[in-house]
Short mmCIF file of C-alpha atoms in Angstrom, two decimals:
data_model
loop_
_atom_site.label_atom_id
_atom_site.label_comp_id
_atom_site.label_asym_id
_atom_site.label_seq_id
_atom_site.Cartn_x
_atom_site.Cartn_y
_atom_site.Cartn_z
CA UNK A 1 91.81 128.12 104.68
CA UNK A 2 91.47 125.53 107.48
CA UNK A 3 94.49 124.73 109.59
CA UNK A 4 95.97 121.21 109.46
CA UNK A 5 94.46 118.89 112.05
CA UNK A 6 96.05 118.58 115.43
CA UNK A 7 97.54 115.09 115.59
CA UNK A 8 97.62 113.73 119.13
CA UNK A 9 100.10 110.86 119.15
CA UNK A 10 99.99 108.22 121.88
CA UNK A 11 102.87 105.78 122.17
CA UNK A 12 101.10 102.69 123.50
CA UNK A 13 103.87 100.12 123.07
CA UNK A 14 107.46 100.18 124.29
CA UNK A 15 108.81 98.98 120.92
CA UNK A 16 108.19 102.49 119.53
CA UNK A 17 110.87 103.88 121.86
CA UNK A 18 113.37 102.80 119.18
CA UNK A 19 111.86 105.48 116.91
CA UNK A 20 112.32 108.71 118.83
CA UNK A 21 111.21 110.77 115.81
CA UNK A 22 107.96 108.84 115.16
CA UNK A 23 105.70 111.59 116.49
CA UNK A 24 107.40 114.26 114.37
CA UNK A 25 107.21 112.02 111.28
CA UNK A 26 103.46 111.53 111.80
CA UNK A 27 102.82 115.23 112.46
CA UNK A 28 104.64 116.16 109.24
CA UNK A 29 102.85 113.50 107.17
CA UNK A 30 99.38 114.48 108.37
CA UNK A 31 100.06 118.19 107.85
CA UNK A 32 101.22 117.44 104.29
CA UNK A 33 98.17 115.28 103.61
CA UNK A 34 95.85 117.98 104.95
CA UNK A 35 97.20 120.41 102.36
CA UNK A 36 95.93 118.15 99.55
CA UNK A 37 92.37 117.55 100.75
CA UNK A 38 89.30 119.52 101.66
CA UNK A 39 88.89 119.78 105.42
CA UNK A 40 85.97 121.11 107.45
CA UNK A 41 86.14 124.83 108.18
CA UNK A 42 86.45 124.25 111.92
CA UNK A 43 89.59 123.09 113.71
CA UNK A 44 90.09 119.34 113.44
CA UNK A 45 91.90 116.68 115.41
CA UNK A 46 93.22 113.17 114.78
CA UNK A 47 94.34 110.65 117.39
CA UNK A 48 97.20 108.33 116.42
CA UNK A 49 98.07 105.32 118.55
CA UNK A 50 101.49 103.78 117.99
CA UNK A 51 101.03 100.21 119.09
CA UNK A 52 102.37 96.72 118.54
CA UNK A 53 101.24 93.77 116.44
CA UNK A 54 99.47 92.09 119.35
CA UNK A 55 97.20 95.06 120.02
CA UNK A 56 96.51 95.85 116.38
CA UNK A 57 95.61 92.19 115.86
CA UNK A 58 93.02 92.52 118.65
CA UNK A 59 91.62 95.68 117.06
CA UNK A 60 91.56 94.10 113.62
CA UNK A 61 89.70 91.07 114.97
CA UNK A 62 87.22 93.17 116.94
CA UNK A 63 86.43 95.76 114.27
CA UNK A 64 87.11 94.00 110.96
CA UNK A 65 86.67 90.33 111.94
CA UNK A 66 90.21 89.59 110.72
CA UNK A 67 92.35 87.67 113.20
CA UNK A 68 95.74 88.95 112.06
CA UNK A 69 98.07 91.86 112.55
CA UNK A 70 98.08 94.64 109.97
CA UNK A 71 100.13 97.79 109.49
CA UNK A 72 97.49 100.51 109.97
CA UNK A 73 93.84 100.77 110.96
CA UNK A 74 91.60 103.82 110.75
CA UNK A 75 88.46 104.54 112.70
CA UNK A 76 86.53 107.56 111.41
CA UNK A 77 84.73 109.40 114.19
CA UNK A 78 80.96 109.41 114.24
CA UNK A 79 79.82 113.02 114.32
CA UNK A 80 77.18 113.84 116.92
CA UNK A 81 74.04 115.56 115.68
CA UNK A 82 73.61 119.23 116.46
CA UNK A 83 76.46 121.42 117.64
CA UNK A 84 79.88 120.59 116.23
CA UNK A 85 82.45 119.90 118.94
CA UNK A 86 85.62 122.00 118.85
CA UNK A 87 87.95 120.77 117.67
CA UNK A 88 86.14 118.36 115.35
CA UNK A 89 87.48 114.83 115.86
CA UNK A 90 88.13 113.20 112.49
CA UNK A 91 88.95 109.82 114.03
CA UNK A 92 91.64 107.47 115.24
CA UNK A 93 94.55 105.80 113.51
CA UNK A 94 96.48 102.82 114.91
CA UNK A 95 99.88 101.84 113.51
CA UNK A 96 101.70 98.62 114.44
CA UNK A 97 105.44 98.79 114.94
CA UNK A 98 106.54 95.26 114.06
CA UNK A 99 104.53 95.06 110.83
CA UNK A 100 105.65 98.54 109.79
CA UNK A 101 109.30 97.66 110.51
CA UNK A 102 109.03 94.32 108.66
CA UNK A 103 107.42 95.89 105.58
CA UNK A 104 109.98 98.70 105.44
CA UNK A 105 112.88 96.25 105.68
CA UNK A 106 111.37 93.79 103.18
CA UNK A 107 110.65 96.56 100.68
CA UNK A 108 114.01 98.29 101.22
CA UNK A 109 112.44 101.55 102.39
CA UNK A 110 113.54 103.82 105.21
CA UNK A 111 111.31 103.21 108.25
CA UNK A 112 110.36 106.90 108.49
CA UNK A 113 109.22 106.95 104.86
CA UNK A 114 107.01 103.91 105.35
CA UNK A 115 105.63 105.36 108.59
CA UNK A 116 104.81 108.58 106.72
CA UNK A 117 102.99 106.59 104.06
CA UNK A 118 100.95 104.66 106.65
CA UNK A 119 100.02 107.85 108.52
CA UNK A 120 98.87 109.46 105.26
CA UNK A 121 97.00 106.30 104.24
CA UNK A 122 95.22 106.14 107.59
CA UNK A 123 94.40 109.86 107.50
CA UNK A 124 92.86 109.59 104.03
CA UNK A 125 90.65 106.74 105.26
CA UNK A 126 89.35 109.06 107.99
CA UNK A 127 88.25 111.46 105.25
CA UNK A 128 86.36 108.79 103.34
CA UNK A 129 88.96 107.68 100.82
CA UNK A 130 89.12 103.95 100.21
CA UNK A 131 90.60 101.32 97.92
CA UNK A 132 87.83 98.73 97.71
CA UNK A 133 87.59 98.90 93.93
CA UNK A 134 90.07 99.82 91.21
CA UNK A 135 88.80 103.38 90.68
CA UNK A 136 88.89 104.18 94.41
CA UNK A 137 92.33 102.61 94.73
CA UNK A 138 93.66 104.60 91.80
CA UNK A 139 92.37 107.86 93.28
CA UNK A 140 93.66 107.15 96.79
CA UNK A 141 97.05 105.86 95.66
CA UNK A 142 97.50 108.84 93.33
CA UNK A 143 96.80 111.21 96.19
CA UNK A 144 99.23 109.31 98.43
CA UNK A 145 101.92 109.56 95.73
CA UNK A 146 101.39 113.32 95.42
CA UNK A 147 101.53 113.89 99.18
CA UNK A 148 104.62 111.72 99.60
CA UNK A 149 106.33 113.50 96.69
CA UNK A 150 105.75 116.79 98.51
CA UNK A 151 107.64 115.24 101.43
CA UNK A 152 110.45 114.05 99.14
CA UNK A 153 109.45 110.38 99.52
CA UNK A 154 109.52 108.02 96.54
CA UNK A 155 106.40 106.37 95.14
CA UNK A 156 105.65 103.49 97.53
CA UNK A 157 103.72 101.59 94.86
CA UNK A 158 106.64 101.20 92.48
CA UNK A 159 108.19 97.78 92.49
CA UNK A 160 111.97 97.61 92.72
CA UNK A 161 112.05 96.75 88.98
CA UNK A 162 109.95 99.80 88.08
CA UNK A 163 112.12 102.10 90.21
CA UNK A 164 115.22 101.28 88.13
#
């Protein structure tokens, strides 16, 4: 059975200093997600950049032609032909602090729980999961619910009325 990916976390914005446990939260979330999906047989790696809204807005504009901040972006790695590098890079994830904080507060969720969800969401995108149509969204959201439940985190897709 493949090992969970190594998650290299880079804190690229000072605002993340307020979340001393962010790296541990991300490591735990990605390890949990990896236990629910099929990974390549070789060792794998993920890079996670903890950034701010300004930088994620730049990335979103450059790569998705959307001039706005977002919570998480994923960039699956292109695999070179021929020999597989070790470890195999699955891709990069960028998470914006201010948007993550705002969403957690607005939705009444603990910041760490929302960060876990975004790390899992980004990781699943690296593996080819998407939510462009209803069937894909249902599959991806169901997987996210299962992974988060394993971590003891409530369903992030329930509205406050449904949670009662």
